[in-house]
C-alpha angles and dihedrals in degrees: 000000000000119000122216121217121208115179122219114240092261094049091044088056090050090052090053098045107032093103091064096061136047092211120046117178125176127197122190148133125298108275093021095127097252098133095046089045091056091048089053090048091054089051089053091049093051093047092049096047107120114251120249124229090281095052095256122140098205125187136164121200130191110215106198132191131168097250136018091239092054090046092053096040097048119003100047093040091051092050091047089054088066104023105038117194109242102169095248118050093011115040126180115207101197098187090052095038087227132136117206116202121187134164142138126259126216090254090065096254123125125230113216116177133171118204107195111196112208134177130202100220092139142000092269090059090054091049091052091049091053095049096069132081114237140181091216142339133227115206108197116208088004093185088071093055124082111263092232089065091067091061093040096049091044088060089058096052125090090039097102127099094030121244088251086064094046101275129244118316089210129007135178146089127298125185146165135202141171117253 
């Protein structure tokens, strides 16, 4: 079964303007399509990443939520609704809490994206989050996350792929939250 995605007007505006800003945060009502809109935006970012010398469009995303339980109960389930692990082109590594997505595009390039799901249950979790190089980060329910984390995680984006491999086409932080 094929799903159809229709963005709300606010999310459609985000999809059009995200390249202008390094931090894109969306507030809205429960059920307003914010989470799915961010998932779709990350898909756009990974498909539009410039290819390296070997024809690979590589991205790495941090997907952040306040607690591990919230991450599992909402963030991961929402992503799996649209990007379902199948053991070949979409692989879920449960012990690493990482989703690997890879597929070819009609232009002959290959998309390869890591979605690293990370919680902030304690200070050690935050330190681990901030020790990795990312293309971009998605902070889910950002109003529940300390403000300093926005600055800290922003400093970790744009570091993957490395400049030697062409750098990130777009980098930054995206997030959604209920009002």
